Every structure is written in C-alpha cells, then in structure tokens.
Short mmCIF file of C-alpha atoms in Angstrom, two decimals:
data_model
loop_
_atom_site.label_atom_id
_atom_site.label_comp_id
_atom_site.label_asym_id
_atom_site.label_seq_id
_atom_site.Cartn_x
_atom_site.Cartn_y
_atom_site.Cartn_z
CA UNK A 247 50.24 174.05 127.59
CA UNK A 248 48.92 173.15 124.15
CA UNK A 249 51.83 170.15 124.60
CA UNK A 250 50.30 169.29 127.70
CA UNK A 251 46.47 169.04 125.96
CA UNK A 252 47.89 166.91 123.27
CA UNK A 253 50.03 164.16 125.47
CA UNK A 254 46.99 164.22 127.55
CA UNK A 255 44.56 163.35 124.64
CA UNK A 256 46.89 161.11 123.67
CA UNK A 257 46.95 159.20 127.08
CA UNK A 258 42.95 159.35 127.00
CA UNK A 259 43.00 157.69 123.55
CA UNK A 260 45.17 154.77 124.37
CA UNK A 261 43.44 154.21 127.63
CA UNK A 262 40.02 154.14 125.42
CA UNK A 263 41.63 151.65 122.68
CA UNK A 264 42.76 149.34 126.25
CA UNK A 265 39.63 149.22 127.59
CA UNK A 266 37.46 148.73 124.55
CA UNK A 267 39.45 145.75 123.77
CA UNK A 268 37.09 142.38 124.63
CA UNK A 269 38.98 138.16 125.24
CA UNK A 270 37.26 137.32 121.30
CA UNK A 271 37.66 134.09 122.84
CA UNK A 272 34.58 135.13 124.93
CA UNK A 273 32.26 135.49 122.36
CA UNK A 274 33.16 133.36 119.94
CA UNK A 275 30.23 131.15 119.86
CA UNK A 276 30.52 127.90 117.41
CA UNK A 277 28.41 125.49 117.23
CA UNK A 278 28.11 121.50 114.65
CA UNK A 279 26.32 123.61 112.32
CA UNK A 280 25.86 120.51 110.72
CA UNK A 281 24.54 118.13 112.89
CA UNK A 282 26.13 114.96 110.34
CA UNK A 283 29.85 115.69 112.24
CA UNK A 284 29.24 115.15 115.50
CA UNK A 285 30.05 112.35 117.68
CA UNK A 286 33.42 110.46 118.19
CA UNK A 287 34.79 109.28 114.56
CA UNK A 288 37.99 107.04 113.98
CA UNK A 289 41.20 107.48 112.19
CA UNK A 290 41.44 104.00 109.45
CA UNK A 291 42.96 105.41 106.63
CA UNK A 292 45.61 108.83 105.87
CA UNK A 293 46.79 109.24 102.66
CA UNK A 294 49.68 111.90 102.92
CA UNK A 295 52.39 113.14 100.61
CA UNK A 296 55.44 111.95 101.50
CA UNK A 297 59.11 114.09 100.04
CA UNK A 298 61.62 112.10 99.80
CA UNK A 299 65.59 112.26 97.59
CA UNK A 300 66.47 109.95 95.20
CA UNK A 301 70.06 110.40 94.21
CA UNK A 302 71.66 108.76 90.73
CA UNK A 303 75.08 107.77 90.82
CA UNK A 304 77.19 107.50 87.27
CA UNK A 305 80.74 107.02 87.03
CA UNK A 306 83.43 106.66 83.85
CA UNK A 307 85.44 104.81 84.39
CA UNK A 308 88.97 104.23 82.72
CA UNK A 309 91.85 101.69 83.08
CA UNK A 310 96.12 102.53 83.54
CA UNK A 311 98.55 100.44 83.66
CA UNK A 312 100.27 99.74 87.48
CA UNK A 313 103.17 96.78 87.44
CA UNK A 314 102.39 95.60 83.82
CA UNK A 315 98.90 95.26 84.76
CA UNK A 316 95.98 96.69 84.32
CA UNK A 317 93.95 98.46 86.89
CA UNK A 318 89.75 99.92 86.06
CA UNK A 319 89.69 103.54 88.37
CA UNK A 320 87.28 105.66 88.76
CA UNK A 321 87.93 108.52 86.30
CA UNK A 322 84.89 111.22 87.10
CA UNK A 323 81.52 110.45 89.60
CA UNK A 324 78.67 112.10 89.19
CA UNK A 325 75.58 112.74 92.05
CA UNK A 326 72.26 113.43 90.59
CA UNK A 327 69.39 114.12 93.20
CA UNK A 328 65.87 114.41 92.16
CA UNK A 329 63.53 115.19 94.18
CA UNK A 330 60.87 113.04 94.14
CA UNK A 331 57.31 113.35 95.85
CA UNK A 332 54.84 110.93 95.92
CA UNK A 333 51.66 109.90 97.96
CA UNK A 334 51.63 107.71 101.01
CA UNK A 335 48.75 105.25 102.30
CA UNK A 336 48.41 104.34 105.65
CA UNK A 337 45.77 102.21 107.72
CA UNK A 338 45.02 102.12 111.34
CA UNK A 339 43.75 99.43 113.58
CA UNK A 340 41.56 99.68 116.50
CA UNK A 341 44.35 99.92 119.10
CA UNK A 342 45.83 102.73 119.60
CA UNK A 343 42.70 104.92 119.13
CA UNK A 344 42.50 107.80 116.61
CA UNK A 345 40.29 110.05 116.91
CA UNK A 346 38.43 112.94 116.66
CA UNK A 347 35.47 113.56 119.10
CA UNK A 348 33.43 116.94 117.51
CA UNK A 349 30.85 117.88 120.01
CA UNK A 350 27.33 119.65 119.36
CA UNK A 351 28.18 123.23 120.88
CA UNK A 352 31.44 123.37 118.58
CA UNK A 353 34.11 122.19 121.25
CA UNK A 354 36.74 118.99 119.15
CA UNK A 355 39.16 117.18 120.77
CA UNK A 356 41.74 114.97 119.44
CA UNK A 357 43.42 111.42 120.82
CA UNK A 358 46.06 109.60 119.67
CA UNK A 359 49.52 110.21 118.02
CA UNK A 360 48.41 110.49 115.07
CA UNK A 361 46.08 112.39 115.51
CA UNK A 362 48.77 115.39 117.25
CA UNK A 363 47.88 117.67 114.33
CA UNK A 364 45.12 118.47 115.92
CA UNK A 365 45.24 118.54 119.90
CA UNK A 366 45.70 122.87 119.61
CA UNK A 367 42.41 122.90 118.19
CA UNK A 368 39.76 123.22 120.42
CA UNK A 369 36.96 124.84 118.56
CA UNK A 370 35.31 123.89 115.44
CA UNK A 371 32.47 125.26 113.00
CA UNK A 372 30.92 123.73 109.71
CA UNK A 373 29.85 125.77 107.06
CA UNK A 374 29.05 125.18 103.33
CA UNK A 375 29.80 129.09 101.90
CA UNK A 376 33.27 128.73 99.77
CA UNK A 377 32.72 127.28 96.60
CA UNK A 378 34.35 123.95 97.63
CA UNK A 379 31.59 122.82 99.37
CA UNK A 380 30.87 121.19 102.32
CA UNK A 381 34.00 122.37 105.32
CA UNK A 382 34.93 122.49 108.75
CA UNK A 383 36.65 125.74 109.94
CA UNK A 384 39.23 124.32 113.02
CA UNK A 385 39.92 127.54 115.02
CA UNK A 386 43.33 127.78 116.63
CA UNK A 387 43.33 129.84 119.83
CA UNK A 388 46.37 132.28 119.50
CA UNK A 389 47.31 135.25 121.51
CA UNK A 390 43.87 135.68 122.51
CA UNK A 391 42.49 135.15 118.65
CA UNK A 392 40.49 132.94 117.18
CA UNK A 393 42.16 132.43 113.54
CA UNK A 394 41.11 129.13 111.73
CA UNK A 395 42.07 127.06 109.08
CA UNK A 396 39.58 125.17 106.37
CA UNK A 397 39.71 122.03 105.71
CA UNK A 398 37.21 119.60 103.18
CA UNK A 399 34.10 117.27 104.33
CA UNK A 400 32.63 114.13 102.64
CA UNK A 401 29.97 112.31 104.31
CA UNK A 402 29.37 108.52 103.04
CA UNK A 403 26.88 106.48 105.87
CA UNK A 404 29.50 106.66 108.46
CA UNK A 405 32.62 107.50 107.17
CA UNK A 406 33.63 110.94 107.17
CA UNK A 407 36.27 111.90 104.54
CA UNK A 408 38.73 115.43 106.02
CA UNK A 409 40.53 116.60 102.73
CA UNK A 410 43.31 119.29 104.41
CA UNK A 411 44.95 121.33 101.90
CA UNK A 412 48.18 119.89 100.11
CA UNK A 413 49.10 119.92 96.56
CA UNK A 414 47.58 116.68 95.92
CA UNK A 415 44.88 114.04 97.22
CA UNK A 416 45.07 114.00 100.72
CA UNK A 417 42.78 112.89 103.02
CA UNK A 418 41.80 111.15 106.42
CA UNK A 419 39.20 109.13 106.25
CA UNK A 420 37.18 108.30 109.79
CA UNK A 421 34.54 105.90 110.74
CA UNK A 422 31.58 106.67 113.20
CA UNK A 423 32.93 105.13 116.62
CA UNK A 424 29.74 106.88 118.84
#
C-alpha cells in the first residue's frame, strides 16, 4: 500500500509540474525601450575578424656531383604555419539592400544575404542596465524558451552602430532608411 501511495504521489507531482508549464513565448513582451532604434536600418559598413594561416617555407640546399656536374638539391625543408588574425572592413551598396527593421512592438526583421545571422532573431529589447552602456538584447526562441544575447548599440544622428562581441573592434554600421 505504501508503494502504491508513493508512486501515486510521484505521478501527481509530475502532472502538477507539467500542468504548471506555460509557453514562455506568450508571456514575453519585448519593446523598443529606446525610440531611436525603431525603423528600418540599412547596412553600409561592417568590420569583422578574418582568420587566415600564413605559411613560410624554408629550404636548405646542398650540391652533389652527378656525372661530373654539380646539381643543386634540397637537403631539408621546413614549413612553418602562423595563425594570423586580422580585421576586414567591407562596405555595402544600396543594391541589394541589407536591412534590419526594428518594430516599436519589439519585433525584428532581417533581409539580405549579409543579414542571415539575424534571421532566427524575432524579438529585441533595448536596455542600458549593464556597465557597457546602451545595448540591444536579441532574442532567439529555441525549445520554447527565449534566449538572448547582447550587442552594444551607439547612435549618431541617423547612424546606428551595432557592436557584437568579438576579440577586437567589430561593428556593423547602418543608416536609417525609414
């Protein structure tokens, strides 16, 4: 009887937890947080890290005599690879447009091949609660949970600068379209 009561209690507890689960997507209500960000922004410059390898070849030569002639031969060779990280800057024209649209209700829409990184992001929120200053929280809904990552934001007149986290000076510069 105790075994039945214990298993029945565990089942009720599990059912209670499952009944208490709600869809967090419905309860989540983002917003612009800062009216300066709302609107459509077009990408015109991006700086990003570009990783490459630099190879250096070193040869040690020797001379041997073959049929009474001197022939230069490679006695030893070494290949040294060096990891080089540098930053590439790329500018974008008006066509095809690479845009991010920040709606006043907290919805984010991306268009263009270079904005494919932002395609899974549907919601955003601007906040200044961290030491880094003004930033935008970009929310990805995965497994029915809203997970965010933060990028720094800087406004200069009709220019928006997004600063993703990277080792160095990475940024995306946008100008306001509408």
